[in-house]
mmCIF file of C-alpha atoms in Angstrom:
data_model
loop_
_atom_site.group_PDB
_atom_site.id
_atom_site.type_symbol
_atom_site.label_atom_id
_atom_site.label_comp_id
_atom_site.label_asym_id
_atom_site.label_seq_id
_atom_site.Cartn_x
_atom_site.Cartn_y
_atom_site.Cartn_z
ATOM 1 C CA MET A 1 -0.531 -0.039 0.021
ATOM 2 C CA GLN A 2 3.018 2.875 0.918
ATOM 3 C CA THR A 3 4.708 1.577 -2.731
ATOM 4 C CA LEU A 4 1.571 1.855 -4.542
ATOM 5 C CA ARG A 5 1.380 5.811 -2.399
ATOM 6 C CA ARG A 6 4.320 6.480 -3.481
ATOM 7 C CA PHE A 7 3.740 5.823 -6.812
ATOM 8 C CA SER A 8 1.012 7.985 -7.085
ATOM 9 C CA ARG A 9 2.633 11.490 -5.928
ATOM 10 C CA VAL A 10 5.840 10.402 -8.227
ATOM 11 C CA LEU A 11 3.053 10.044 -11.219
ATOM 12 C CA LYS A 12 1.149 13.173 -10.222
ATOM 13 C CA ARG A 13 4.720 15.253 -9.780
ATOM 14 C CA SER A 14 5.590 14.067 -13.699
ATOM 15 C CA THR A 15 2.345 14.772 -14.871
ATOM 16 C CA ALA A 16 2.397 18.160 -13.553
ATOM 17 C CA THR A 17 6.267 18.910 -15.125
ATOM 18 C CA LEU A 18 5.351 17.789 -18.074
ATOM 19 C CA THR A 19 1.891 19.958 -18.714
ATOM 20 C CA SER A 20 2.621 22.644 -21.565
ATOM 21 C CA THR A 21 0.475 25.402 -22.840
ATOM 22 C CA ARG A 22 2.498 24.709 -26.377
ATOM 23 C CA SER A 23 -0.531 24.737 -29.115
ATOM 24 C CA PHE A 24 -0.523 20.664 -30.549
ATOM 25 C CA SER A 25 -3.647 21.968 -32.157
ATOM 26 C CA ALA A 26 -4.853 25.532 -33.440
ATOM 27 C CA GLY A 27 -6.640 26.620 -30.476
ATOM 28 C CA LEU A 28 -9.916 24.987 -28.900
ATOM 29 C CA VAL A 29 -10.452 21.425 -30.453
ATOM 30 C CA GLN A 30 -14.302 22.067 -30.044
ATOM 31 C CA HIS A 31 -15.801 25.371 -31.475
ATOM 32 C CA ARG A 32 -17.545 27.428 -28.890
ATOM 33 C CA HIS A 33 -20.120 29.867 -30.609
ATOM 34 C CA THR A 34 -19.274 33.592 -30.125
ATOM 35 C CA GLU A 35 -21.510 36.804 -30.945
ATOM 36 C CA TYR A 36 -18.361 37.121 -33.933
ATOM 37 C CA ASN A 37 -18.059 33.527 -34.490
ATOM 38 C CA ASN A 38 -21.416 30.964 -35.199
ATOM 39 C CA LEU A 39 -23.967 29.790 -37.647
ATOM 40 C CA ASP A 40 -25.404 32.751 -38.660
ATOM 41 C CA THR A 41 -21.903 34.271 -39.277
ATOM 42 C CA LYS A 42 -21.219 35.798 -42.556
ATOM 43 C CA PHE A 43 -18.739 34.608 -44.923
ATOM 44 C CA GLU A 44 -18.234 35.081 -48.699
ATOM 45 C CA PHE A 45 -14.760 34.789 -50.938
ATOM 46 C CA ASN A 46 -13.906 37.850 -53.033
ATOM 47 C CA GLU A 47 -13.634 37.487 -57.176
ATOM 48 C CA GLU A 48 -9.639 37.468 -56.043
ATOM 49 C CA SER A 49 -10.289 34.714 -53.519
ATOM 50 C CA LYS A 50 -12.727 33.140 -56.346
ATOM 51 C CA LYS A 51 -9.703 33.068 -58.775
ATOM 52 C CA GLU A 52 -7.407 31.546 -56.837
ATOM 53 C CA ILE A 53 -9.386 28.565 -55.749
ATOM 54 C CA GLU A 54 -10.245 28.224 -59.364
ATOM 55 C CA ARG A 55 -6.407 28.073 -59.518
ATOM 56 C CA VAL A 56 -6.241 25.748 -56.967
ATOM 57 C CA LEU A 57 -8.645 23.489 -58.005
ATOM 58 C CA LYS A 58 -6.969 22.826 -61.229
ATOM 59 C CA LYS A 59 -4.657 20.807 -59.368
ATOM 60 C CA PHE A 60 -7.060 17.978 -58.378
ATOM 61 C CA PRO A 61 -9.294 15.410 -60.618
ATOM 62 C CA PRO A 62 -12.890 16.165 -59.853
ATOM 63 C CA GLN A 63 -13.418 13.338 -57.459
ATOM 64 C CA TYR A 64 -10.187 14.346 -55.434
ATOM 65 C CA LYS A 65 -11.296 17.462 -54.829
ATOM 66 C CA ALA A 66 -10.922 17.068 -50.950
ATOM 67 C CA SER A 67 -6.908 17.644 -51.123
ATOM 68 C CA ALA A 68 -7.503 21.189 -51.754
ATOM 69 C CA THR A 69 -9.110 21.242 -48.111
ATOM 70 C CA ILE A 70 -5.352 22.883 -46.944
ATOM 71 C CA PRO A 71 -5.120 25.173 -49.576
ATOM 72 C CA LEU A 72 -8.704 26.681 -49.659
ATOM 73 C CA LEU A 73 -7.925 26.865 -45.509
ATOM 74 C CA TYR A 74 -5.177 29.551 -46.086
ATOM 75 C CA ILE A 75 -7.351 30.953 -48.691
ATOM 76 C CA ALA A 76 -9.785 31.878 -46.510
ATOM 77 C CA GLN A 77 -7.796 33.133 -43.884
ATOM 78 C CA GLU A 78 -5.379 35.243 -45.891
ATOM 79 C CA GLN A 79 -8.677 37.024 -47.834
ATOM 80 C CA GLU A 80 -8.354 40.519 -46.755
ATOM 81 C CA GLY A 81 -10.577 41.404 -43.815
ATOM 82 C CA SER A 82 -9.850 38.025 -42.453
ATOM 83 C CA ASN A 83 -7.337 39.327 -40.237
ATOM 84 C CA ASN A 84 -5.526 36.078 -39.827
ATOM 85 C CA TRP A 85 -8.439 33.841 -39.029
ATOM 86 C CA VAL A 86 -11.179 31.057 -39.970
ATOM 87 C CA THR A 87 -14.430 31.887 -38.816
ATOM 88 C CA LEU A 88 -17.253 28.590 -38.770
ATOM 89 C CA ALA A 89 -18.555 30.259 -41.962
ATOM 90 C CA ALA A 90 -15.566 29.845 -43.708
ATOM 91 C CA MET A 91 -15.139 26.648 -43.096
ATOM 92 C CA ASN A 92 -18.664 25.690 -43.913
ATOM 93 C CA LYS A 93 -18.293 27.606 -47.268
ATOM 94 C CA ILE A 94 -15.072 25.067 -47.933
ATOM 95 C CA ALA A 95 -17.077 22.156 -47.605
ATOM 96 C CA GLU A 96 -19.817 23.080 -49.860
ATOM 97 C CA LEU A 97 -17.171 23.777 -52.479
ATOM 98 C CA LEU A 98 -15.423 20.842 -52.146
ATOM 99 C CA GLU A 99 -18.343 18.481 -51.658
ATOM 100 C CA VAL A 100 -17.809 17.059 -48.472
ATOM 101 C CA PRO A 101 -19.036 17.154 -44.962
ATOM 102 C CA PRO A 102 -17.941 20.703 -43.104
ATOM 103 C CA MET A 103 -16.674 17.679 -40.387
ATOM 104 C CA ASN A 104 -13.760 16.753 -42.852
ATOM 105 C CA VAL A 105 -12.739 21.285 -42.916
ATOM 106 C CA TYR A 106 -13.186 20.935 -38.876
ATOM 107 C CA GLU A 107 -10.765 18.155 -38.140
ATOM 108 C CA VAL A 108 -7.875 20.047 -41.007
ATOM 109 C CA ALA A 109 -8.407 22.958 -39.157
ATOM 110 C CA THR A 110 -7.794 21.745 -35.306
ATOM 111 C CA PHE A 111 -4.885 19.756 -36.511
ATOM 112 C CA TYR A 112 -2.684 22.282 -37.653
ATOM 113 C CA THR A 113 -1.362 24.972 -36.050
ATOM 114 C CA MET A 114 -1.519 27.495 -39.074
ATOM 115 C CA PHE A 115 -4.922 28.012 -39.100
ATOM 116 C CA ASN A 116 -6.278 30.354 -36.537
ATOM 117 C CA ARG A 117 -9.969 29.611 -35.759
ATOM 118 C CA GLU A 118 -10.164 32.446 -32.804
ATOM 119 C CA PRO A 119 -9.441 36.143 -33.388
ATOM 120 C CA VAL A 120 -5.193 36.660 -33.594
ATOM 121 C CA GLY A 121 -3.341 39.926 -33.563
ATOM 122 C CA LYS A 122 -2.133 41.993 -35.894
ATOM 123 C CA TYR A 123 1.219 40.661 -35.162
ATOM 124 C CA HIS A 124 0.618 36.971 -34.532
ATOM 125 C CA ILE A 125 4.264 35.279 -32.650
ATOM 126 C CA GLN A 126 4.729 31.514 -32.841
ATOM 127 C CA LEU A 127 7.818 30.752 -30.756
ATOM 128 C CA CYS A 128 8.974 27.201 -31.579
ATOM 129 C CA GLY A 129 9.181 24.908 -28.527
ATOM 130 C CA THR A 130 10.468 21.559 -29.796
ATOM 131 C CA THR A 131 13.953 20.464 -28.392
ATOM 132 C CA PRO A 132 16.189 22.603 -30.795
ATOM 133 C CA CYS A 133 14.754 25.494 -29.858
ATOM 134 C CA MET A 134 15.344 24.400 -26.543
ATOM 135 C CA VAL A 135 18.818 23.851 -25.545
ATOM 136 C CA ALA A 136 20.045 25.643 -28.781
ATOM 137 C CA GLY A 137 21.716 29.866 -28.245
ATOM 138 C CA CYS A 138 19.902 31.614 -25.523
ATOM 139 C CA GLY A 139 16.902 28.919 -25.561
ATOM 140 C CA LYS A 140 13.068 29.541 -26.626
ATOM 141 C CA ASP A 141 12.576 29.954 -22.930
ATOM 142 C CA ALA A 142 14.285 33.139 -22.318
ATOM 143 C CA ILE A 143 13.073 34.322 -25.776
ATOM 144 C CA LYS A 144 9.561 33.651 -24.701
ATOM 145 C CA GLN A 145 10.282 35.853 -21.347
ATOM 146 C CA VAL A 146 11.413 38.623 -23.063
ATOM 147 C CA ILE A 147 8.077 38.454 -25.048
ATOM 148 C CA ILE A 148 6.069 37.498 -21.696
ATOM 149 C CA ASP A 149 7.586 40.839 -20.291
ATOM 150 C CA GLU A 150 7.374 43.260 -23.287
ATOM 151 C CA LEU A 151 4.220 42.476 -24.162
ATOM 152 C CA GLY A 152 2.904 41.714 -20.728
ATOM 153 C CA ILE A 153 0.617 38.514 -22.711
ATOM 154 C CA LYS A 154 0.912 34.490 -22.029
ATOM 155 C CA ASP A 155 0.576 31.701 -24.003
ATOM 156 C CA GLY A 156 -2.452 31.702 -26.580
ATOM 157 C CA GLU A 157 -3.190 35.702 -24.772
ATOM 158 C CA THR A 158 -3.379 39.165 -27.571
ATOM 159 C CA THR A 159 -2.219 42.505 -26.236
ATOM 160 C CA LYS A 160 -5.447 44.764 -25.543
ATOM 161 C CA ASP A 161 -4.487 46.803 -28.396
ATOM 162 C CA GLY A 162 -4.678 43.668 -30.221
ATOM 163 C CA MET A 163 -1.310 43.935 -31.852
ATOM 164 C CA PHE A 164 0.423 40.809 -30.933
ATOM 165 C CA THR A 165 -0.854 37.132 -30.261
ATOM 166 C CA LEU A 166 1.906 34.800 -28.842
ATOM 167 C CA ASP A 167 1.864 31.225 -29.411
ATOM 168 C CA GLU A 168 4.309 28.307 -28.233
ATOM 169 C CA VAL A 169 4.025 25.559 -31.123
ATOM 170 C CA GLU A 170 5.535 22.519 -32.204
ATOM 171 C CA CYS A 171 8.814 22.126 -34.701
ATOM 172 C CA LEU A 172 8.977 25.141 -37.339
ATOM 173 C CA GLY A 173 11.235 23.422 -39.638
ATOM 174 C CA ALA A 174 14.302 25.854 -38.801
ATOM 175 C CA CYS A 175 16.160 23.749 -36.785
ATOM 176 C CA VAL A 176 19.650 23.975 -37.634
ATOM 177 C CA ASN A 177 19.604 28.117 -36.757
ATOM 178 C CA ALA A 178 16.875 27.715 -33.162
ATOM 179 C CA PRO A 179 15.534 29.560 -31.113
ATOM 180 C CA MET A 180 13.089 31.544 -33.701
ATOM 181 C CA ILE A 181 9.935 32.489 -33.988
ATOM 182 C CA GLN A 182 7.457 32.296 -36.791
ATOM 183 C CA VAL A 183 4.902 35.547 -37.689
ATOM 184 C CA ASN A 184 1.774 35.552 -39.542
ATOM 185 C CA ASN A 185 2.559 31.913 -40.456
ATOM 186 C CA LYS A 186 5.001 33.795 -43.425
ATOM 187 C CA GLU A 187 8.067 35.504 -42.114
ATOM 188 C CA PHE A 188 10.946 33.165 -39.984
ATOM 189 C CA TYR A 189 12.958 35.535 -37.378
ATOM 190 C CA GLU A 190 15.823 32.293 -36.392
ATOM 191 C CA HIS A 191 19.625 32.652 -34.442
ATOM 192 C CA LEU A 192 17.308 35.047 -31.902
ATOM 193 C CA THR A 193 18.894 36.264 -28.414
ATOM 194 C CA GLU A 194 17.251 37.934 -26.032
ATOM 195 C CA ASP A 195 18.455 41.543 -27.318
ATOM 196 C CA SER A 196 17.399 40.516 -30.797
ATOM 197 C CA MET A 197 14.136 39.819 -29.594
ATOM 198 C CA ARG A 198 13.382 42.958 -28.134
ATOM 199 C CA ALA A 199 14.686 44.930 -30.997
ATOM 200 C CA LEU A 200 11.783 42.989 -33.048
ATOM 201 C CA LEU A 201 9.441 43.695 -30.952
ATOM 202 C CA GLU A 202 10.413 47.792 -30.707
ATOM 203 C CA THR A 203 10.350 47.536 -34.572
ATOM 204 C CA TRP A 204 6.907 46.034 -34.852
ATOM 205 C CA LYS A 205 5.355 48.228 -32.012
ATOM 206 C CA SER A 206 6.896 51.251 -33.494
ATOM 207 C CA GLY A 207 4.967 50.530 -37.265
ATOM 208 C CA GLY A 208 8.244 49.036 -38.952
ATOM 209 C CA THR A 209 9.385 46.178 -41.266
ATOM 210 C CA PRO A 210 12.377 44.254 -39.589
ATOM 211 C CA LYS A 211 14.598 42.221 -41.472
ATOM 212 C CA GLU A 212 13.421 38.506 -41.913
ATOM 213 C CA GLY A 213 16.103 35.777 -41.775
ATOM 214 C CA ASN A 214 18.561 35.782 -38.902
ATOM 215 C CA GLN A 215 18.705 38.571 -36.607
ATOM 216 C CA ASN A 216 22.866 37.560 -36.435
ATOM 217 C CA HIS A 217 26.075 38.223 -37.949
ATOM 218 C CA VAL A 218 25.332 34.448 -39.779
ATOM 219 C CA LYS A 219 25.178 33.715 -43.028
ATOM 220 C CA THR A 220 21.722 30.955 -43.766
ATOM 221 C CA CYS A 221 23.191 28.216 -41.402
ATOM 222 C CA GLU A 222 26.959 28.119 -41.339
ATOM 223 C CA GLY A 223 28.526 27.869 -38.274
ATOM 224 C CA PRO A 224 31.386 30.122 -36.425
ATOM 225 C CA MET A 225 34.400 29.490 -38.258
ATOM 226 C CA GLY A 226 31.762 30.375 -41.674
ATOM 227 C CA GLN A 227 32.059 27.389 -44.581
ATOM 228 C CA THR A 228 34.605 25.091 -44.272
ATOM 229 C CA SER A 229 33.059 22.857 -46.834
ATOM 230 C CA LEU A 230 32.053 23.021 -51.212
ATOM 231 C CA LYS A 231 34.670 26.417 -51.166
ATOM 232 C CA GLY A 232 35.677 25.367 -54.712
ATOM 233 C CA GLY A 233 32.498 26.030 -56.151
ATOM 234 C CA GLU A 234 29.376 23.987 -57.101
ATOM 235 C CA PRO A 235 29.792 19.793 -56.793
ATOM 236 C CA GLY A 236 29.954 18.298 -59.753
ATOM 237 C CA PHE A 237 27.124 15.670 -61.270
ATOM 238 C CA PRO A 238 28.355 12.007 -61.257
ATOM 239 C CA GLU A 239 28.041 10.643 -65.134
ATOM 240 C CA PHE A 240 24.928 8.249 -65.495
ATOM 241 C CA LEU A 241 25.472 4.719 -65.196
ATOM 242 C CA ASP A 242 25.751 3.181 -68.778
ATOM 243 C CA LEU A 243 23.190 -0.072 -68.136
ATOM 244 C CA ASP A 244 24.224 -1.720 -71.654
ATOM 245 C CA LYS A 245 27.759 -0.939 -71.524
ATOM 246 C CA ILE A 246 27.197 -3.159 -68.038
ATOM 247 C CA ILE A 247 25.251 -5.965 -68.809
ATOM 248 C CA ALA A 248 27.334 -6.514 -71.921
ATOM 249 C CA GLU A 249 30.421 -6.268 -70.129
ATOM 250 C CA LYS A 250 29.236 -8.775 -67.612
ATOM 251 C CA LYS A 251 27.765 -10.654 -70.282
ATOM 252 C CA GLU A 252 31.532 -10.697 -71.669
ATOM 253 C CA ALA A 253 33.045 -11.898 -68.422
ATOM 254 C CA ASP A 254 30.653 -15.198 -67.963
ATOM 255 C CA ALA A 255 30.865 -16.222 -71.416
ATOM 256 C CA LYS A 256 35.450 -15.573 -70.781
ATOM 257 C CA LYS A 257 34.653 -17.630 -67.695
ATOM 258 C CA THR A 258 32.336 -20.401 -68.808
ATOM 259 C CA ALA A 259 35.255 -21.027 -71.974
ATOM 260 C CA GLU A 260 38.279 -20.947 -69.427
ATOM 261 C CA GLN A 261 35.666 -23.530 -67.310
ATOM 262 C CA ALA A 262 35.152 -25.875 -70.194
#
């Protein structure tokens, strides 16, 4: 009995330690009606979006239109006036266009952090929280603390002026240049330090547009010693194998071997 109690205490402590506020999907998994997002909310694609949808749908056979779910969700979110989030009405419109049950669209929208199903700030900061960003440089925790201190918000919150939203998300694919953030699903800001993160925030606050990419002296993903390989220009490409020649040589060698054994 004592062993079971001890195990229970350890399990509770472990569970508390592993609990994270990181976004594994786009906000709430279940939709909740609000005044600004419900079944009566109106949504229509504008002419520009309709042209883009037409272009996208040409990529897929008619019976596989459902494959366009992700591109159409992105078009809806990027449409002028959508303010970088997707309403329930937009998802229903996409289901109608693709001739699929609305649930099929909901499932996709709730899985990916690139789709926002609640309003976000003008600058939606997605902080990568996986292993390389945790351990590289000053680490994502230090970057996150700067954002919290400077903006006064935590995970999933938006500043009162509607300028910034912060979300910690899964890997964003820039591990070699960690730690990093993504803003509005587009711009990457990499090799961050506490000072460079503060500078980015100050630039946005003042209405400026900071330089994308690495925020230090490093070019692409070179190490501190600079380029250490491939200094002779573009590497050459190997010759294609001449299979006919290889087969002929094999037959000749087999025939010679057979003759010697005879």
